[in-house]
CSV table of C-alpha atoms in Angstrom, one decimal:
chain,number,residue,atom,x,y,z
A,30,UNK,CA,-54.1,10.0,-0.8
A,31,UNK,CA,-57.0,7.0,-0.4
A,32,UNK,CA,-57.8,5.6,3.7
A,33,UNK,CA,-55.9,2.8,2.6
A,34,UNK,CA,-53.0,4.1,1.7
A,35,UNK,CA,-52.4,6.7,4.8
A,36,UNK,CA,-53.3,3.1,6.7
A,37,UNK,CA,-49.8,1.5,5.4
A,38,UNK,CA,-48.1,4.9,6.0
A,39,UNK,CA,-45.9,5.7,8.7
A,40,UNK,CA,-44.7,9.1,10.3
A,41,UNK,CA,-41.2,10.1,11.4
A,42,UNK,CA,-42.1,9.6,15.3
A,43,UNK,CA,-43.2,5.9,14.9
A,44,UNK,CA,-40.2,5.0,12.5
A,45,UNK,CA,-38.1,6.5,15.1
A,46,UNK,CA,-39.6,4.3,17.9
A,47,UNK,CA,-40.0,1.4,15.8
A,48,UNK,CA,-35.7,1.7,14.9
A,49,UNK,CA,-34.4,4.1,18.2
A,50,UNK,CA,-33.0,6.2,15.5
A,51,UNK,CA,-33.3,9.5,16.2
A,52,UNK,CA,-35.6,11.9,14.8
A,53,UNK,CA,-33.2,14.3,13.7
A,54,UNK,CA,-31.2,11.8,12.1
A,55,UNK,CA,-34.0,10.3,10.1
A,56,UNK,CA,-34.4,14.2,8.8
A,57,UNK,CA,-31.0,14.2,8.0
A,58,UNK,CA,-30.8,10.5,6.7
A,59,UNK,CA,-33.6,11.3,4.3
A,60,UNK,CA,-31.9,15.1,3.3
A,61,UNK,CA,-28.9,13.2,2.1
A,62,UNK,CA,-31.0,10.9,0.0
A,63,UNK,CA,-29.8,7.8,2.2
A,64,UNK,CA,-33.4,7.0,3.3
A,65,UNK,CA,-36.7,7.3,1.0
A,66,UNK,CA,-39.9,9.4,2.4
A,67,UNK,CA,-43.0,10.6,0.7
A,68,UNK,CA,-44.9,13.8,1.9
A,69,UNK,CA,-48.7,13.3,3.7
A,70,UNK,CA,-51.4,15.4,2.2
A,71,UNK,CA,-50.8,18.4,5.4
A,72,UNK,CA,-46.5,18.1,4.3
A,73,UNK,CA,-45.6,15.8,7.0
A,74,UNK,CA,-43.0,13.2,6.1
A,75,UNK,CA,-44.8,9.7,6.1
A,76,UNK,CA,-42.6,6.3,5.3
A,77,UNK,CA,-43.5,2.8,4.3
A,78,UNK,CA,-43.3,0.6,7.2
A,79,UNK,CA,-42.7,-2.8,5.0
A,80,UNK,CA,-39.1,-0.7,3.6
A,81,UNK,CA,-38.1,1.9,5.6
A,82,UNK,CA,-37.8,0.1,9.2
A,83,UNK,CA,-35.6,-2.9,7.8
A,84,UNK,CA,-33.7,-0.4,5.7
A,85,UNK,CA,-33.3,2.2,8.6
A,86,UNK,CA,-31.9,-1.2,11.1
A,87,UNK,CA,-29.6,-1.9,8.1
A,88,UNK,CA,-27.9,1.7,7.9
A,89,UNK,CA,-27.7,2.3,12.0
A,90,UNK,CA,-25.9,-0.9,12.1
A,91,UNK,CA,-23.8,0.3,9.9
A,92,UNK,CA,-22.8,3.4,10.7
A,93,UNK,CA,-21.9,1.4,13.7
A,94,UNK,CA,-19.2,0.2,12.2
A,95,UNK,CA,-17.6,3.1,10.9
A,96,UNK,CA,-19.5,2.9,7.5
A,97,UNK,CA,-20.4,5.8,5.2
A,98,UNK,CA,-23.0,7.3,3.6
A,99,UNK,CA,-22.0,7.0,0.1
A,100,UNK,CA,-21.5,3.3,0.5
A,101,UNK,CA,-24.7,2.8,2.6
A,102,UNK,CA,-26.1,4.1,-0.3
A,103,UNK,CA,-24.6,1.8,-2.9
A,104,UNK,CA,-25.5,-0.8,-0.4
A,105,UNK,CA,-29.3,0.2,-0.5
A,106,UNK,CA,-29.5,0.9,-4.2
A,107,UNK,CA,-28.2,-2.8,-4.9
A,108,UNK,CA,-24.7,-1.2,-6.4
A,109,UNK,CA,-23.0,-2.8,-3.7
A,110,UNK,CA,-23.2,-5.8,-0.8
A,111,UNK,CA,-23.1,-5.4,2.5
A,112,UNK,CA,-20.1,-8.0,2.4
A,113,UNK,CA,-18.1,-5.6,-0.4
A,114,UNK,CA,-19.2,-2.2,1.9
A,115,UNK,CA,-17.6,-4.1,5.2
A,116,UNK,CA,-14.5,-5.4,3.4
A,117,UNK,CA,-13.6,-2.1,1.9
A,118,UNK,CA,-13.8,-0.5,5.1
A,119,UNK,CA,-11.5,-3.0,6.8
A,120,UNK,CA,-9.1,-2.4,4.1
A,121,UNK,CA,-9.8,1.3,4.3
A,122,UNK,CA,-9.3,1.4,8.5
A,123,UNK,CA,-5.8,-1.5,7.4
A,124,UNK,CA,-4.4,1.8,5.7
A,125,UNK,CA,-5.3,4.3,8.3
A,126,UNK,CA,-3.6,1.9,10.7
A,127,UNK,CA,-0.6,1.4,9.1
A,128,UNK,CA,-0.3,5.1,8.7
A,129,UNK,CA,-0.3,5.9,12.5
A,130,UNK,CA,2.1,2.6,13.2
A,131,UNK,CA,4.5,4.5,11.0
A,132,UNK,CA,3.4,7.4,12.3
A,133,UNK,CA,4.5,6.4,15.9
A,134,UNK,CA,7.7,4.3,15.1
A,135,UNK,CA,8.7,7.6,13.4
A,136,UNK,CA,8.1,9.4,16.5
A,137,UNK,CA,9.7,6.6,19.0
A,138,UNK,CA,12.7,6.8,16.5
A,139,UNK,CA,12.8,10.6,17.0
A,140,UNK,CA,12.2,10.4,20.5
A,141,UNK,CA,14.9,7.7,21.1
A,142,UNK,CA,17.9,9.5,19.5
A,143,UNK,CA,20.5,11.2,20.9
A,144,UNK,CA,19.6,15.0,21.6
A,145,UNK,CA,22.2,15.9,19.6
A,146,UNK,CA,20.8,13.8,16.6
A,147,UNK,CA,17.3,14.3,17.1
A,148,UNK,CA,17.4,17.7,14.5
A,149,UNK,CA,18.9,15.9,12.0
A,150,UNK,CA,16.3,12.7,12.4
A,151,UNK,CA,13.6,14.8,12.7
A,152,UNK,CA,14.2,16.4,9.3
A,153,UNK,CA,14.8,13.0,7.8
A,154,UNK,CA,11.6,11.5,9.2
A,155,UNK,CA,9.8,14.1,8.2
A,156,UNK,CA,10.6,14.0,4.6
A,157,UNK,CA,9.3,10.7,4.2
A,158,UNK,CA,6.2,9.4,6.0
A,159,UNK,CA,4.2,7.9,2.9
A,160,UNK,CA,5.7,4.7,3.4
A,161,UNK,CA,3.8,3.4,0.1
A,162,UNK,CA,5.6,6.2,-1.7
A,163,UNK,CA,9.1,5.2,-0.2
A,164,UNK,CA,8.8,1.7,-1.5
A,165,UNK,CA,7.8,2.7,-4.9
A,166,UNK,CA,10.4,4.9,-5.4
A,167,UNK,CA,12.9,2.2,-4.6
A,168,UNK,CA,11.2,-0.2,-7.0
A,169,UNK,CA,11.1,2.8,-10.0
A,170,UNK,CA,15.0,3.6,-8.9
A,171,UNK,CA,15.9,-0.3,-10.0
A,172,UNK,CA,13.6,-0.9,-12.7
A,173,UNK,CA,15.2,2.1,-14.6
A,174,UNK,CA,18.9,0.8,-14.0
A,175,UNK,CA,18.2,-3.0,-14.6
A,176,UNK,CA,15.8,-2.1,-17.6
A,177,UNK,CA,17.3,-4.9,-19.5
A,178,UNK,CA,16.8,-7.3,-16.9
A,179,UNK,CA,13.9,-9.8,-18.3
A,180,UNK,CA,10.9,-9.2,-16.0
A,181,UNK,CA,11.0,-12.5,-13.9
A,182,UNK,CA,14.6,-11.7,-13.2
A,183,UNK,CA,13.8,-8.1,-12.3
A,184,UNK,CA,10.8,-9.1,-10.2
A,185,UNK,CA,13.0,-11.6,-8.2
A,186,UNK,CA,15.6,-9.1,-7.7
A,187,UNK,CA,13.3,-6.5,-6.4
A,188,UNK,CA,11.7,-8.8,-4.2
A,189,UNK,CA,15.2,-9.9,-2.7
A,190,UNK,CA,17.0,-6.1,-2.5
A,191,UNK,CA,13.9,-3.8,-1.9
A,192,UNK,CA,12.6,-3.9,1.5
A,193,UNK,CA,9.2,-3.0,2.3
A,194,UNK,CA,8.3,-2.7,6.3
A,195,UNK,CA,5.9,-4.6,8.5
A,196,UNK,CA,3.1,-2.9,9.5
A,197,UNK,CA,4.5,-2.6,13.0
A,198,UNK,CA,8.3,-1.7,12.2
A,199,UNK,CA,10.6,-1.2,14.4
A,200,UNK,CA,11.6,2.4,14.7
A,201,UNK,CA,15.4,1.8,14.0
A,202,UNK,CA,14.4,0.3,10.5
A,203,UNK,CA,11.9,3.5,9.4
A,204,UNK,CA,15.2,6.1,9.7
A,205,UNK,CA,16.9,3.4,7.7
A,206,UNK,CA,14.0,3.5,5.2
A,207,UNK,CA,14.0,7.2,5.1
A,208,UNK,CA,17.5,7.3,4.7
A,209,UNK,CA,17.4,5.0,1.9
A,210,UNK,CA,14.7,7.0,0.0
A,211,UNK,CA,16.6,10.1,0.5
A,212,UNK,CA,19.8,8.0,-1.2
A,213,UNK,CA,17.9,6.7,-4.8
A,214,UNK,CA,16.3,10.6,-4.5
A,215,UNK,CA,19.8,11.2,-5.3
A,216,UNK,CA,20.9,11.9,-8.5
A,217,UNK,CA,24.4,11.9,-8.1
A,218,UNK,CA,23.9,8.2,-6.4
A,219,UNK,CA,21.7,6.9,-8.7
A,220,UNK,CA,24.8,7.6,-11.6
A,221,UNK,CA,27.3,6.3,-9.1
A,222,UNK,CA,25.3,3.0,-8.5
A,223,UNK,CA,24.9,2.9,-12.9
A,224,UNK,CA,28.9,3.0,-13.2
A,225,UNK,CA,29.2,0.2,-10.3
A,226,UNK,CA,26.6,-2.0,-12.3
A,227,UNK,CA,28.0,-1.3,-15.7
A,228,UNK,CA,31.4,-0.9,-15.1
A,229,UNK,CA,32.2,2.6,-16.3
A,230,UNK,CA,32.1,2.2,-19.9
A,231,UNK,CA,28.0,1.2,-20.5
A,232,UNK,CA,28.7,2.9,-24.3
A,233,UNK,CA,30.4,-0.4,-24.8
A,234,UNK,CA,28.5,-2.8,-23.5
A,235,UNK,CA,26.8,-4.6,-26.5
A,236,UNK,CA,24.4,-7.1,-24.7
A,237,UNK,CA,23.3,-6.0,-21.6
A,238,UNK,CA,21.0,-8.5,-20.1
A,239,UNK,CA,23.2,-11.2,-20.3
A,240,UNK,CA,25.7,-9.2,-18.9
A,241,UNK,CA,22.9,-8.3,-16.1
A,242,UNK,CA,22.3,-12.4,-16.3
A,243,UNK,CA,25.9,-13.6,-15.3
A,244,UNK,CA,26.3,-10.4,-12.7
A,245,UNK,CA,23.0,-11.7,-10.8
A,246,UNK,CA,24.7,-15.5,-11.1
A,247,UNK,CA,27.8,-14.4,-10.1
A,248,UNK,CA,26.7,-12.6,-6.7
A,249,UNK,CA,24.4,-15.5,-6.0
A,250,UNK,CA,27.3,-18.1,-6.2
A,251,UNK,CA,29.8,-15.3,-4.0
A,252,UNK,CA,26.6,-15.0,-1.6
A,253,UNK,CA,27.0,-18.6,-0.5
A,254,UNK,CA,30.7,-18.1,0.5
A,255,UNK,CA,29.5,-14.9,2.2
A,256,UNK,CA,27.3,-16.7,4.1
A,257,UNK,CA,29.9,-19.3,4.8
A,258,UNK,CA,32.1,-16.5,5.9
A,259,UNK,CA,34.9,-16.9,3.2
A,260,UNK,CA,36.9,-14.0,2.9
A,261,UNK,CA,37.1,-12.4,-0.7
A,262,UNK,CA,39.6,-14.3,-3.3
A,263,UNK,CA,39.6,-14.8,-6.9
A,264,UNK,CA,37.8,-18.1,-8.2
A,265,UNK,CA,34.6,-19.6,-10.2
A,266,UNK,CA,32.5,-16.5,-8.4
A,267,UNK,CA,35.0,-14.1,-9.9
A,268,UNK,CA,35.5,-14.9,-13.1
A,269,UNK,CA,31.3,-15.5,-13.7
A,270,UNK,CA,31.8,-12.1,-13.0
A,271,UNK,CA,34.5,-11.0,-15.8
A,272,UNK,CA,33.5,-13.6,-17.9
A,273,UNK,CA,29.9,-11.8,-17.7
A,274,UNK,CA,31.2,-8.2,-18.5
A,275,UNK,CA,33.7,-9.5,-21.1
A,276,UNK,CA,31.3,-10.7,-23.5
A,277,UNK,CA,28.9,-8.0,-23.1
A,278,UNK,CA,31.4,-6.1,-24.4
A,279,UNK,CA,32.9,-9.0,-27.2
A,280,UNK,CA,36.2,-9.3,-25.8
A,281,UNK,CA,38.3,-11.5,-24.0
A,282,UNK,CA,39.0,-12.0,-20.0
A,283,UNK,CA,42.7,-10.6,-19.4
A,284,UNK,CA,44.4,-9.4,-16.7
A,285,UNK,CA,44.4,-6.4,-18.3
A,286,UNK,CA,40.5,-6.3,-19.0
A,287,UNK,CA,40.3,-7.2,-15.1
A,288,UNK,CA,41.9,-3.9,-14.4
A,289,UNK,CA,39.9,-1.8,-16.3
A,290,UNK,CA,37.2,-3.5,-14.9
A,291,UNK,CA,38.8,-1.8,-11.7
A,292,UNK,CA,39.9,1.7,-13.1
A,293,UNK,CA,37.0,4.6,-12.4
A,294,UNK,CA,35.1,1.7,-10.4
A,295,UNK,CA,32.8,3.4,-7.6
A,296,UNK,CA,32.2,0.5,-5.2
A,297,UNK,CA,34.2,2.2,-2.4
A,298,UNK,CA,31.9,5.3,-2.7
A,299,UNK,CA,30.6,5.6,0.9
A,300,UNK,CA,26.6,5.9,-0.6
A,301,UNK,CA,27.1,2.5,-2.4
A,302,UNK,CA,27.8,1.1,1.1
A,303,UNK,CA,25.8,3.3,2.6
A,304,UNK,CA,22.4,1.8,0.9
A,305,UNK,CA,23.3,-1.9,1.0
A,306,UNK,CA,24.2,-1.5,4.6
A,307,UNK,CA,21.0,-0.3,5.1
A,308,UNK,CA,19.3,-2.5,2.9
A,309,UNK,CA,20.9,-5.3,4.8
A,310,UNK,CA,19.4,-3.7,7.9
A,311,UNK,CA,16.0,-3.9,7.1
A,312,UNK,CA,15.7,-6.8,5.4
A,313,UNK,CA,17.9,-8.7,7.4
A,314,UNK,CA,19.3,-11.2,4.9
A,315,UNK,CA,22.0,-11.4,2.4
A,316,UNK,CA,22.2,-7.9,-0.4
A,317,UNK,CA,23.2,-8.0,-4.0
A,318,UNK,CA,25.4,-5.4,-2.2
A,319,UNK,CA,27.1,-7.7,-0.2
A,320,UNK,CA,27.8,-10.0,-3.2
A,321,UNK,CA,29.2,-7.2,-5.4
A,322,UNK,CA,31.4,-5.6,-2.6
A,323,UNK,CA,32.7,-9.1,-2.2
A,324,UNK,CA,33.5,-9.6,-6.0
A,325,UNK,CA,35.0,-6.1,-6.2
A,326,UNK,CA,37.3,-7.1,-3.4
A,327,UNK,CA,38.3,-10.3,-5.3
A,328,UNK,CA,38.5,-8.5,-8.1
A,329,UNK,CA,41.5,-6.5,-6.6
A,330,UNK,CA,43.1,-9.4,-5.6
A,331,UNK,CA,43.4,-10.9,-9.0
A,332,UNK,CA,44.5,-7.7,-11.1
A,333,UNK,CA,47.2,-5.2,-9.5
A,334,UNK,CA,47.2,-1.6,-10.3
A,335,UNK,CA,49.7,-2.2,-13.1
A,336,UNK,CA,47.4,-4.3,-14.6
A,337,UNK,CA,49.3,-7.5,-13.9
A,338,UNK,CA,47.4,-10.2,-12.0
A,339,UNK,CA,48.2,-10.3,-7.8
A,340,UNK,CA,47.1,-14.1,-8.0
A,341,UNK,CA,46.7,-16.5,-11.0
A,342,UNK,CA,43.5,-14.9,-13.4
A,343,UNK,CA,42.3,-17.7,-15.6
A,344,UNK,CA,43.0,-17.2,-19.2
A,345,UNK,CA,40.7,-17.7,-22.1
């Protein structure tokens, strides 16, 4: 090694009082290939003062902020910017945050039931605290039953009857999200929610997404008399509805039809009412739920047991 090099050369001591990084984490910086050294001609670790104190600065500031090595690195090599290291964190320490807020409305809810509930919520809670996988779960559970659905229609659907919790939920609405993955983890209530959709008879349904079409028309038009708090009863809302599962299936709308349409129907099943209540709870607005309970109670008005209408169906 010539005069003049050694001259622009460095040892550890003087980089660490040029920086105030320690010595020992310069050693270790430069172990874990983070920071560049040569060797002097007696084995001594020399640096080059016009690189290493700049780049030394750049990785104490930050490790400050929670950074690590691996994307210091990138961020030295050129792989990376500092700009695409710091917003990776952020989104990295979002995650981690909305983790423990779940994490702690989980234990609130826990902590704020009655003792003799608090068994039975604890078991619950615990089952579920990757909220993530909760909400995907949901999504795969109605993707698979409205399949035909086109995609914009499914999309709006989902984004209307899936909730997915604020980052700072309250803890009532994570046992009701729990809950409600527990339901579509169901098997038995994922085919009693596909005989409520299709009716009990899906074998003989020929054209499903229209029938999917007029269903999703059907419960928007009853939702606007839900909202204007008119009690169930047969009318335009109703027989969208028949009209909808009639031609899917290439037949006419009869009073008759309008009680099969009722026979083996599983809207009164307690888990049906069970998700869309809770549903309802977290989201806070108006469920496809709602609309289809409402419809099914119209529906009993306008067909009778015997298959005879109660009050006047329309005829086609």
């Amino acid at each position: 090694m010539t005069g003049d090099t050694r001259n622009r050369l460095i040892g550890i001591g003087e980089l660490s009082r040029s920086t105030g990084v320690p010595v020992r984490t310069i050693r270790f910086y430069c172990d874990e290939g983070v920071l560049g050294s040569s060797r002097s001609s007696v084995g001594h670790r020399v640096f080059d003062p016009a690189t290493a104190v700049e780049q030394l600065l750049l990785v104490r500031r930050l490790r400050a902020l929670g950074i690590g090595l691996d994307p210091i690195m990138a961020v030295l090599t050129g792989a990376s910017t500092v700009a695409e290291a710091i917003a990776a964190e952020r989104g990295a320490l979002d995650d981690e945050l909305a983790a423990l807020t779940w994490r702690r409305a989980s234990l609130l809810a826990v902590e704020d039931a009655p003792p003799e509930e608090r068994a039975e919520r604890l078991e619950v809670l615990a089952a579920v605290q990757d909220r993530y996988r909760v909400y995907d779960s949901m999504v795969a559970f109605w993707r698979e039953l409205l399949d035909p659905l086109s995609p914009d229609l499914l999309d709006g659907f989902i984004l209307m009857n899936v909730p997915d919790l604020t980052t700072d939920p309250d803890p009532r609405h994570i046992v009701a999200y729990a809950e409600l993955a527990m339901l579509v983890a169901d098997p038995g209530f994922r085919a009693v929610m596909s005989r409520q959709l299709w009716r009990s008879d899906e074998t003989r349904i020929r054209h499903k997404r229209p029938l999917l079409t007029g269903v999703a028309e059907a419960c928007e038009s009853a939702g606007h008399l839900i909202l204007a708090q008119q009690p169930p009863r047969p009318g335009p809302e109703l027989d969208r509805f028949v009209d909808a599962h009639a031609s899917a299936r290439g037949i006419r709308d009869t009073p008759r039809f309008r009680q099969q349409l009722l026979s083996g129907a599983t809207d009164s099943d307690p888990r049906i009412h069970q998700y869309w209540t809770l549903t309802g709870e977290v989201i806070g607005a108006m469920t496809t739920g709602a609309a289809q309970d409402w419809l099914y109670r119209a529906l009993e008005q306008s067909a009778g047991p015997d298959g005879h209408p109660r009050d006047s169906v329309r005829r086609s």
